[in-house]
Short mmCIF file of C-alpha atoms in Angstrom, two decimals:
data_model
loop_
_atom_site.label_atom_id
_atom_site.label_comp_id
_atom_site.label_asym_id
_atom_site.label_seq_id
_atom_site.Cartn_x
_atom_site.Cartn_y
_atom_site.Cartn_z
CA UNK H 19 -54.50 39.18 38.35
CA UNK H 20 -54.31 36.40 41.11
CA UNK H 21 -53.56 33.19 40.11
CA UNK H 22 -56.50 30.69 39.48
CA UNK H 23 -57.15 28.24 41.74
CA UNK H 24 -55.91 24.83 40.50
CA UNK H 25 -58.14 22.84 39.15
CA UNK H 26 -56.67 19.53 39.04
CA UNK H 27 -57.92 16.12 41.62
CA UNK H 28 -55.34 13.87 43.11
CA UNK H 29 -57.55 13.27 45.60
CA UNK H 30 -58.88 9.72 45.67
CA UNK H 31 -62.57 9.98 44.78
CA UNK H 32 -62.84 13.59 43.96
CA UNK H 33 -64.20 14.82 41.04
CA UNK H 34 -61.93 16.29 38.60
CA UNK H 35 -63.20 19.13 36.66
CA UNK H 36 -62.31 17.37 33.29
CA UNK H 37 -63.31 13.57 32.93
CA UNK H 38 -60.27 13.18 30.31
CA UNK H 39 -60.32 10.09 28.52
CA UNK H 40 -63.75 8.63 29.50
CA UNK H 41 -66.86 11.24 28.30
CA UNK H 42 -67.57 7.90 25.95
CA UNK H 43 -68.92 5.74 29.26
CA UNK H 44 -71.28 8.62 29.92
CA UNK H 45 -73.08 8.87 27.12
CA UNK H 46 -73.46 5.49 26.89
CA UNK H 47 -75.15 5.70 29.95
CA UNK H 48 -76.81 9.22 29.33
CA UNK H 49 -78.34 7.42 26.31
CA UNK H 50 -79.48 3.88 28.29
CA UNK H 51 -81.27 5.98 30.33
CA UNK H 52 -83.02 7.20 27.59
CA UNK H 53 -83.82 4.78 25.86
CA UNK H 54 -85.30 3.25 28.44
CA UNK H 55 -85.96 -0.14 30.35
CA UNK H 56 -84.28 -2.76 28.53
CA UNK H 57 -81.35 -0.78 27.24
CA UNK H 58 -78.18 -2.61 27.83
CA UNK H 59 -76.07 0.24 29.57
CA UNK H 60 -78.33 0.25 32.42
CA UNK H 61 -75.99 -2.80 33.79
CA UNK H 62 -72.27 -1.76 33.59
CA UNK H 63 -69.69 -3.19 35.16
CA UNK H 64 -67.04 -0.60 34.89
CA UNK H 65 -63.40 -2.10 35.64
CA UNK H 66 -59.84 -1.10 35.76
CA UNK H 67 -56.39 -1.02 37.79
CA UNK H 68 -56.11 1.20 41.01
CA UNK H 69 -56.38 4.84 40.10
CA UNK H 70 -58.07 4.37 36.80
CA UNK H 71 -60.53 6.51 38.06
CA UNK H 72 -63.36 4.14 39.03
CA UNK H 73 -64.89 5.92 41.74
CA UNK H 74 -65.14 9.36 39.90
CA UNK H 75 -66.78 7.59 36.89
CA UNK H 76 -69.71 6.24 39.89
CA UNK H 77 -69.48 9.80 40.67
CA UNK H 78 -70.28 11.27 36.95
CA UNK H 79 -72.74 8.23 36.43
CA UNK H 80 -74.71 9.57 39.36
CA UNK H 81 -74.49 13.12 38.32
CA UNK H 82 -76.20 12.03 34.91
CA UNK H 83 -78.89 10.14 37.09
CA UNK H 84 -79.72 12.70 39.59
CA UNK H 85 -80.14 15.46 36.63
CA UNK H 86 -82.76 13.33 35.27
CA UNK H 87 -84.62 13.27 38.88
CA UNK H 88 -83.18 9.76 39.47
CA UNK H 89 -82.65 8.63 43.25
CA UNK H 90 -78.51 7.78 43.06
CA UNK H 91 -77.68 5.07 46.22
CA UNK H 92 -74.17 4.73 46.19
CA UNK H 93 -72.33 2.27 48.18
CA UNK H 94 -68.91 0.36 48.77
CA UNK H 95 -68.64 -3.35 49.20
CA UNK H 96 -68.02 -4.51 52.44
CA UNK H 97 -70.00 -6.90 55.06
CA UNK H 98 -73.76 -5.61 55.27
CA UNK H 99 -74.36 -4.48 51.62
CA UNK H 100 -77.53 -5.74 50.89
CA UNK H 101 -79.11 -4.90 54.35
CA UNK H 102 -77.53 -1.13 53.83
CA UNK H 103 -79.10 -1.21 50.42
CA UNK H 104 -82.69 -2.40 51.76
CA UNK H 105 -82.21 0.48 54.74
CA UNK H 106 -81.00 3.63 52.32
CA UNK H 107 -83.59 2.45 49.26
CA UNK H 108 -87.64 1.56 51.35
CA UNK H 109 -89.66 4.14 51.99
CA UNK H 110 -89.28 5.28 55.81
CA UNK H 111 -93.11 4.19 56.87
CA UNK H 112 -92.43 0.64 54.32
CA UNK H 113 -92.45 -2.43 55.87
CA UNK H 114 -90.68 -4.53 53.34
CA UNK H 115 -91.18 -8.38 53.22
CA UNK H 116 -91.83 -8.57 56.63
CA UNK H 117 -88.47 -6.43 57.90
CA UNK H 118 -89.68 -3.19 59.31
CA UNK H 119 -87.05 -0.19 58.58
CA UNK H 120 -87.51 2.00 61.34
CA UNK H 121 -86.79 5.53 60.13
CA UNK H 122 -83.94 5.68 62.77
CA UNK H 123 -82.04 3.44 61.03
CA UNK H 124 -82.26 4.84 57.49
CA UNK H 125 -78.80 5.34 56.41
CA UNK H 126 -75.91 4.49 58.25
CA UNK H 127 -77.41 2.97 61.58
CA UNK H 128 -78.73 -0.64 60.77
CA UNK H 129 -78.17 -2.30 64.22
CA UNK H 130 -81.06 -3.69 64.51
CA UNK H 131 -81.72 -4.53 60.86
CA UNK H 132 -81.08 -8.43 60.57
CA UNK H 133 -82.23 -10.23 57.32
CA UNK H 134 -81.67 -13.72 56.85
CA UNK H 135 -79.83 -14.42 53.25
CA UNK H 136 -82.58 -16.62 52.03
CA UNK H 137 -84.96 -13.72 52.23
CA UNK H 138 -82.25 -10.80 50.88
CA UNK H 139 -83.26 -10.96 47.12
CA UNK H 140 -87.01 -10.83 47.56
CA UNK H 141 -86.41 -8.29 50.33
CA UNK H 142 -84.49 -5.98 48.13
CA UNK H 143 -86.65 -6.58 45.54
CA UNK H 144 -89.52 -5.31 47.22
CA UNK H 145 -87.69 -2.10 48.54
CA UNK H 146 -86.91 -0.81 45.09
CA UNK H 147 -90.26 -1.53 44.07
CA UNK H 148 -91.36 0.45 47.25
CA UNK H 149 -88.80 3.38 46.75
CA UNK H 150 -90.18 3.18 42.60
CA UNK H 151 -93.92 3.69 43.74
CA UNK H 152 -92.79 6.39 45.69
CA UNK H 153 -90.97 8.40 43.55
CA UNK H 154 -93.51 8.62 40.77
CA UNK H 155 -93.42 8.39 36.97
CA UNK H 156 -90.89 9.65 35.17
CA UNK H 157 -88.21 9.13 37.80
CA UNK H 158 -85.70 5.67 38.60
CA UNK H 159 -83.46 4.82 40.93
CA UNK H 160 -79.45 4.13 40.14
CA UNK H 161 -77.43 1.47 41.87
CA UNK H 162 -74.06 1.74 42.45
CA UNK H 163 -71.15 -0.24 44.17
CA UNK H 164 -68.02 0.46 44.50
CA UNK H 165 -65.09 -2.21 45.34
CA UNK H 166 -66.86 -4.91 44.12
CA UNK H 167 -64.33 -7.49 44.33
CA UNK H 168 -64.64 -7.27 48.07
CA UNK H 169 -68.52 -7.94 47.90
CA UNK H 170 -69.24 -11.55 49.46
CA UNK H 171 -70.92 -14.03 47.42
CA UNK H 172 -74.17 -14.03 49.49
CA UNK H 173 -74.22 -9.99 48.74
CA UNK H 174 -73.73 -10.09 45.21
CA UNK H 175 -76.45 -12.99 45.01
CA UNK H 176 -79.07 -11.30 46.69
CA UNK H 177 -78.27 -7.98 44.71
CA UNK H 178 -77.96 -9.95 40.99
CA UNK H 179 -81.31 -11.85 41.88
CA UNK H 180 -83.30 -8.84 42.63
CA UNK H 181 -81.73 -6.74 39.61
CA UNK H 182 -82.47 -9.32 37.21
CA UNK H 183 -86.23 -9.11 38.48
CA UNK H 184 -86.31 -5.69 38.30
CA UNK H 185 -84.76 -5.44 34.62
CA UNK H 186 -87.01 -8.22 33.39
CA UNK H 187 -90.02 -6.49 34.81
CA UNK H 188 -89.16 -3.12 33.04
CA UNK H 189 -88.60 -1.07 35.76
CA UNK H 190 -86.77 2.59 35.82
CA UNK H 191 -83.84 1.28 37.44
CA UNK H 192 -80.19 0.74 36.13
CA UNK H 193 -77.32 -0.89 38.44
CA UNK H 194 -73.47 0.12 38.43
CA UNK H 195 -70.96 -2.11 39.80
CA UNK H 196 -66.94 -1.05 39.72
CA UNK H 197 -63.93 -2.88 40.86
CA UNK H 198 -60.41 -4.50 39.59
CA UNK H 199 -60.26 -6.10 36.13
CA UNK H 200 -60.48 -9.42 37.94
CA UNK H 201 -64.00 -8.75 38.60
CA UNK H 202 -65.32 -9.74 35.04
CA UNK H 203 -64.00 -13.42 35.44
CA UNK H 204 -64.75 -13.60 39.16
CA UNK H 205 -68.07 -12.37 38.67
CA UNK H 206 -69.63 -13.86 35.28
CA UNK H 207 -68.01 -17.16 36.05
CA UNK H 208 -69.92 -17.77 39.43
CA UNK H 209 -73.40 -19.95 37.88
CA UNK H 210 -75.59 -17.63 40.28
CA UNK H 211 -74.62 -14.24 38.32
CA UNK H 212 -74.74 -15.69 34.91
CA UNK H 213 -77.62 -12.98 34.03
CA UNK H 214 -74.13 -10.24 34.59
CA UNK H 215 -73.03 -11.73 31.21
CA UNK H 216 -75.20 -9.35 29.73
CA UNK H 217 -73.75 -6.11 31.28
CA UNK H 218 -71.92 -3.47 29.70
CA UNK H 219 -68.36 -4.07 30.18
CA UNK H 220 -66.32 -0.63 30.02
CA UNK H 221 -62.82 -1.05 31.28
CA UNK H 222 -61.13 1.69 32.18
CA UNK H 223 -57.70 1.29 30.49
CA UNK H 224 -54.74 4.09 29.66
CA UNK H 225 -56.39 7.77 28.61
CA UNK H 226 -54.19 7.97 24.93
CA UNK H 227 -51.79 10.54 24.92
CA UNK H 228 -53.44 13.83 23.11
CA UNK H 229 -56.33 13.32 24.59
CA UNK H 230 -53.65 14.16 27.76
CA UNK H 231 -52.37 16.78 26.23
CA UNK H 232 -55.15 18.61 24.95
CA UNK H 233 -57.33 18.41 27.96
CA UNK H 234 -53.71 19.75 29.89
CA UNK H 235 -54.11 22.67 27.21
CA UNK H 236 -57.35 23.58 27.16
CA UNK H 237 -57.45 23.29 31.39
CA UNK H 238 -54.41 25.48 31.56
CA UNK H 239 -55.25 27.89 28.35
CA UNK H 240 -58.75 28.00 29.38
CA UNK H 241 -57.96 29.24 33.02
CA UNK H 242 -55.55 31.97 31.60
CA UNK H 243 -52.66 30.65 31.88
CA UNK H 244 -49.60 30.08 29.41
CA UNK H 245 -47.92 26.83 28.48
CA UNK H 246 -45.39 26.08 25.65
CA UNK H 247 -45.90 23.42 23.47
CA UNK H 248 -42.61 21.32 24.70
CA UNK H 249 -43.90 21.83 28.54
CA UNK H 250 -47.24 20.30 27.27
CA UNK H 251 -45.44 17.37 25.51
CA UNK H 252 -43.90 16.50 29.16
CA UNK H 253 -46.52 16.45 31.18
CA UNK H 254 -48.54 14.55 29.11
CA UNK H 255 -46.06 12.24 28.34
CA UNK H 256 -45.02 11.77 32.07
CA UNK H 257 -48.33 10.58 33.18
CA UNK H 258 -48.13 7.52 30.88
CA UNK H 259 -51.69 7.93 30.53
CA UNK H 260 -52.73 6.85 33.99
CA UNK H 261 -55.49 8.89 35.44
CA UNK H 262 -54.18 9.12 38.70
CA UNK H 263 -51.16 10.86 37.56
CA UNK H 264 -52.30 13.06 34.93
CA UNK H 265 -54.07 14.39 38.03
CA UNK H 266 -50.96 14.50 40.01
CA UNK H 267 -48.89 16.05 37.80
CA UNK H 268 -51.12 18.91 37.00
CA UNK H 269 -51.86 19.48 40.32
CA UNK H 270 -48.00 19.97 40.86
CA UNK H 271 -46.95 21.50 37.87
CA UNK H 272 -50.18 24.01 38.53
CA UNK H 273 -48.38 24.05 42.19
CA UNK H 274 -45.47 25.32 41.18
CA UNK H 275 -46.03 27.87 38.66
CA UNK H 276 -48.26 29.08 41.38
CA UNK H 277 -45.21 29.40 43.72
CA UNK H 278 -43.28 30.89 40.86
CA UNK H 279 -45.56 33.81 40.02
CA UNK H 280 -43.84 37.18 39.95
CA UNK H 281 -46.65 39.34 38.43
CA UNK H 282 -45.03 38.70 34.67
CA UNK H 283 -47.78 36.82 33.79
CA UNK H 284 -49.50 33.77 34.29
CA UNK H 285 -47.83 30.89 32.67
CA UNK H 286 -46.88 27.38 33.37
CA UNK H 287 -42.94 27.08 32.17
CA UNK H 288 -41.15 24.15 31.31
CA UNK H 289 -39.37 24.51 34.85
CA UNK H 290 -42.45 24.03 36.45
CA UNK H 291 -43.82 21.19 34.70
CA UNK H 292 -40.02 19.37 35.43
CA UNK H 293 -40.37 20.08 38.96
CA UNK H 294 -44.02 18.79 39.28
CA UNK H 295 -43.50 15.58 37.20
CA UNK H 296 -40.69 14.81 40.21
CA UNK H 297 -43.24 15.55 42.96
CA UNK H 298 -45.92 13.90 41.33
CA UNK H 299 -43.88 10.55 40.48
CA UNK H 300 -42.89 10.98 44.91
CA UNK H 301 -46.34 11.19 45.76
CA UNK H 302 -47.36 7.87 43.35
CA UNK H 303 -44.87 5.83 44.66
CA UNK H 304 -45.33 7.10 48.40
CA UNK H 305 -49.47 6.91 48.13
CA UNK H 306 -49.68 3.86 45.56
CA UNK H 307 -46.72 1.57 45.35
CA UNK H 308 -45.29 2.08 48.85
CA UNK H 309 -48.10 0.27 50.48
CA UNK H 310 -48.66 -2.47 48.08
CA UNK H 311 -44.88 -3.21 48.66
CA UNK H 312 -44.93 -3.35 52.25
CA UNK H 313 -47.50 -6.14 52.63
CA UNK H 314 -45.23 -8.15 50.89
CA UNK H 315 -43.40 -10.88 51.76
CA UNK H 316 -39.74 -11.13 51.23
CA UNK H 317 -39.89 -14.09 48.47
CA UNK H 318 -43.22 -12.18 46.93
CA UNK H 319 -41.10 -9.13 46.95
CA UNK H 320 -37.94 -11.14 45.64
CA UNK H 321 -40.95 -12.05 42.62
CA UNK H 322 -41.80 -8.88 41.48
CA UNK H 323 -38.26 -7.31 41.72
CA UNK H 324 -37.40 -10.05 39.09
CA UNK H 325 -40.38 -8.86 37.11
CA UNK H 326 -38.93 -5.15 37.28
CA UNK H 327 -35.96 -6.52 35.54
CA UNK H 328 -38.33 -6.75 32.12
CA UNK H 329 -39.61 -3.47 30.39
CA UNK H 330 -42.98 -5.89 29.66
CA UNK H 331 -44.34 -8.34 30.42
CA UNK H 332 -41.96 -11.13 31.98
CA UNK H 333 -41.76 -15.34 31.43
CA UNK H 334 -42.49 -16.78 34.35
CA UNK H 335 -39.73 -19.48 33.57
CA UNK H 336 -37.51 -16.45 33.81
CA UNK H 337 -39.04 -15.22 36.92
CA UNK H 338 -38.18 -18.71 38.58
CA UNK H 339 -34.65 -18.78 37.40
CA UNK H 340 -34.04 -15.09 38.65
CA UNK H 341 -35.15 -15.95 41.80
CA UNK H 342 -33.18 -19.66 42.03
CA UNK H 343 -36.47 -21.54 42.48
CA UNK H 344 -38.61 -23.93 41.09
CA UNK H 345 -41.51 -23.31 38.40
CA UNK H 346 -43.42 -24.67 41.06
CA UNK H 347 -42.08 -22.89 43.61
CA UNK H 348 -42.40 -19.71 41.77
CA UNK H 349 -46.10 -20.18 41.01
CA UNK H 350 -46.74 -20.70 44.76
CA UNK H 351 -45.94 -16.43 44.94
CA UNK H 352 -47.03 -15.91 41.39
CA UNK H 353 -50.87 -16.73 42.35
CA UNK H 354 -50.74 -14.93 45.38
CA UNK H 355 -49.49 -12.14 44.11
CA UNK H 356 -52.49 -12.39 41.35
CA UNK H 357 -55.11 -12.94 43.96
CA UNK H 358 -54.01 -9.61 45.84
CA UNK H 359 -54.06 -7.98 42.13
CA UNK H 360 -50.43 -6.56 42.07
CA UNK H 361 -49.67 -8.58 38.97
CA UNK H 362 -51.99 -10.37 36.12
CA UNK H 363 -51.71 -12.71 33.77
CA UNK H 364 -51.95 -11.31 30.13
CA UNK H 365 -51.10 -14.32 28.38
CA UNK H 366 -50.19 -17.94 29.52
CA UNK H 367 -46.65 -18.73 30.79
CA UNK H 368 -46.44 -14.14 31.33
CA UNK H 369 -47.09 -12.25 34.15
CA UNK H 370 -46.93 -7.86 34.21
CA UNK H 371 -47.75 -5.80 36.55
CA UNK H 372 -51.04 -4.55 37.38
CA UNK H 373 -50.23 -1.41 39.35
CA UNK H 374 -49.19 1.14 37.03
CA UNK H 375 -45.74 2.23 37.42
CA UNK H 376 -45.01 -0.13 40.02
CA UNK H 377 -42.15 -1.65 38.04
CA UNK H 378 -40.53 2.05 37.60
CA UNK H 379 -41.19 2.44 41.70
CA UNK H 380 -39.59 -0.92 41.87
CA UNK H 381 -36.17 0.04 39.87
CA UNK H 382 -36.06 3.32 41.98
CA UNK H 383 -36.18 2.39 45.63
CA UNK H 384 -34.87 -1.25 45.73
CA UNK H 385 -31.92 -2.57 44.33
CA UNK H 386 -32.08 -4.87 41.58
CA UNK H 387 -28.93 -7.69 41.89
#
């Protein structure tokens, strides 16, 4: 018997055969779409740290939208949103609020597409309304956008105006927005998005530990294979409960048993699983932390090596006297280091780390004086 094929994600983005951890988000949207216009979970903002798994829950979302005949418009914010939003959503022969969308420039082309940001909401507004007519009863259209802590002000404007429009008018529509925790505040604080306080906040935090290791067992047992109980018990336990590396570490530990196979039987062994945990914590630090740490500055890095000194959360009067400074001086790299989301806030006078296992990446590669 050949050995399966593994099953397990690390790519970014890629949908993992199992959604461990977060099946609760989709039937909370499965059922809002249900239940029709006006049910809450047809505005989400869906939040978490890098690697959480944000992207592949917009992924399942739209999977749940499109098997209900929904039109799924999926985008990332950068400069341009709305306009790409107006250009993938109208009709190809519409000629919305005056802006004619040439069918040459559905999609990814939108050179000549040029709406003035007083006119963005109305126009947008009138393109779902369009795309609606067109679609016919029974069918909606989903919204989603990714990175939305890098959308600009005007963008999320025009796209908050013409949502709450739409949702006040009772329209088959439901919007999706995704990015870093600090979206909530950044968002529901601005005056001009107050109608986002009523969104469905689901934040995508640490998947709890057997639900790790029972979706490790019944991926592994279900494909064939073997595992021991103890093997199980490590793998889950070495992911922490971060999606990114419950991904990584199967894939690995899958990897290597793969390597390993001598026609015995098909079985992951506690070998494997100790070899792919290594690998897997490599690939994290070289693909997550890595980066993060070389934008840094040398007194931002000087910060957060003084917060790998803590197992938790650190004082940030601690922080300044590890690092011979000043409170004042100290907060100077403690904001920026908030603003670029490598560290947060949990409580006043703390800071921890936002990345997960940053402060184990932190201990292993630099030296701590």
């Amino acid at each position: 018997m050949a050995f399966p094929a593994n099953p397990f994600k690390p790519t970014a983005g890629v949908m993992p055969p199992v959604l461990i951890g977060r099946e609760s988000i989709g039937l909370d949207f499965s059922e809002g779409l249900d239940d029709g216009p006006g049910a809450p979970d047809r505005l989400m903002l869906v939040t978490g740290p890098r690697g959480s798994g944000k992207t592949v829950m917009l992924t399942e979302l739209g999977l749940i939208a499109a098997r209900r005949h929904w039109m799924v418009v999926d985008e990332t914010a950068s400069e341009g949103l709305t306009e790409r939003l107006i250009a993938r959503i109208a009709p190809e022969s519409s000629r919305i609020a005056g802006v004619s969308i040439k069918p040459s420039l559905m999609g990814a082309s939108l050179g000549e597409v040029n709406i003035a940001p007083a006119l963005r909401p109305s126009t947008l507004r009138d393109a779902m309304t369009a795309r609606l007519r067109s679609l016919g009863k029974g069918k909606g259209l989903l919204i989603t956008v990714d990175e939305t802590q890098d959308a600009s002000m005007e963008d999320m404007t025009a796209i908050a105006t013409a949502a709450q429009h739409m949702l006040r008018d009772n329209a088959e529509v439901a919007f999706v927005f995704a990015g870093l925790p600090s979206l909530v505040s950044d968002l529901l604080n601005a005056k001009v998005l107050t109608f986002l306080r009523r969104a469905s906040i689901k934040e995508l935090g640490d998947v709890p530990m057997n639900e790790v290791r029972d979706a490790f067992a019944s991926t592994i047992r279900g494909a064939g294979l073997s595992i021991t109980d103890e093997a199980l018990d490590l793998a889950a336990q070495s992911t922490g409960g971060y999606p990114y590396m419950i991904q990584l570490v199967g894939y690995n530990m899958w990897r290597m048993a793969r390597r390993r196979a001598d026609g015995l039987g098909l079985s992951i062994s506690l070998d494997d699983v100790q070899a792919g945990v290594e690998q897997a914590r490599a690939k994290l630090g070289e693909g997550v932390c890595a980066p993060v740490i070389k934008q840094l500055s040398d007194r931002a890095l000087d910060y957060v090596m003084a917060m790998a000194r803590d197992d938790g959360p650190s004082s940030t009067s601690d922080i300044a006297a590890r690092m011979g400074e000043s409170m004042d001086y100290a907060n100077i790299y403690r904001q920026r280091l908030i603003e670029d989301h490598i560290i947060t806030s949990p409580a006043r006078g703390l800071v921890d780390f936002a990345i997960p296992f940053l402060r184990e990446y932190l201990r292993a590669s630099h030296r701590s004086d």
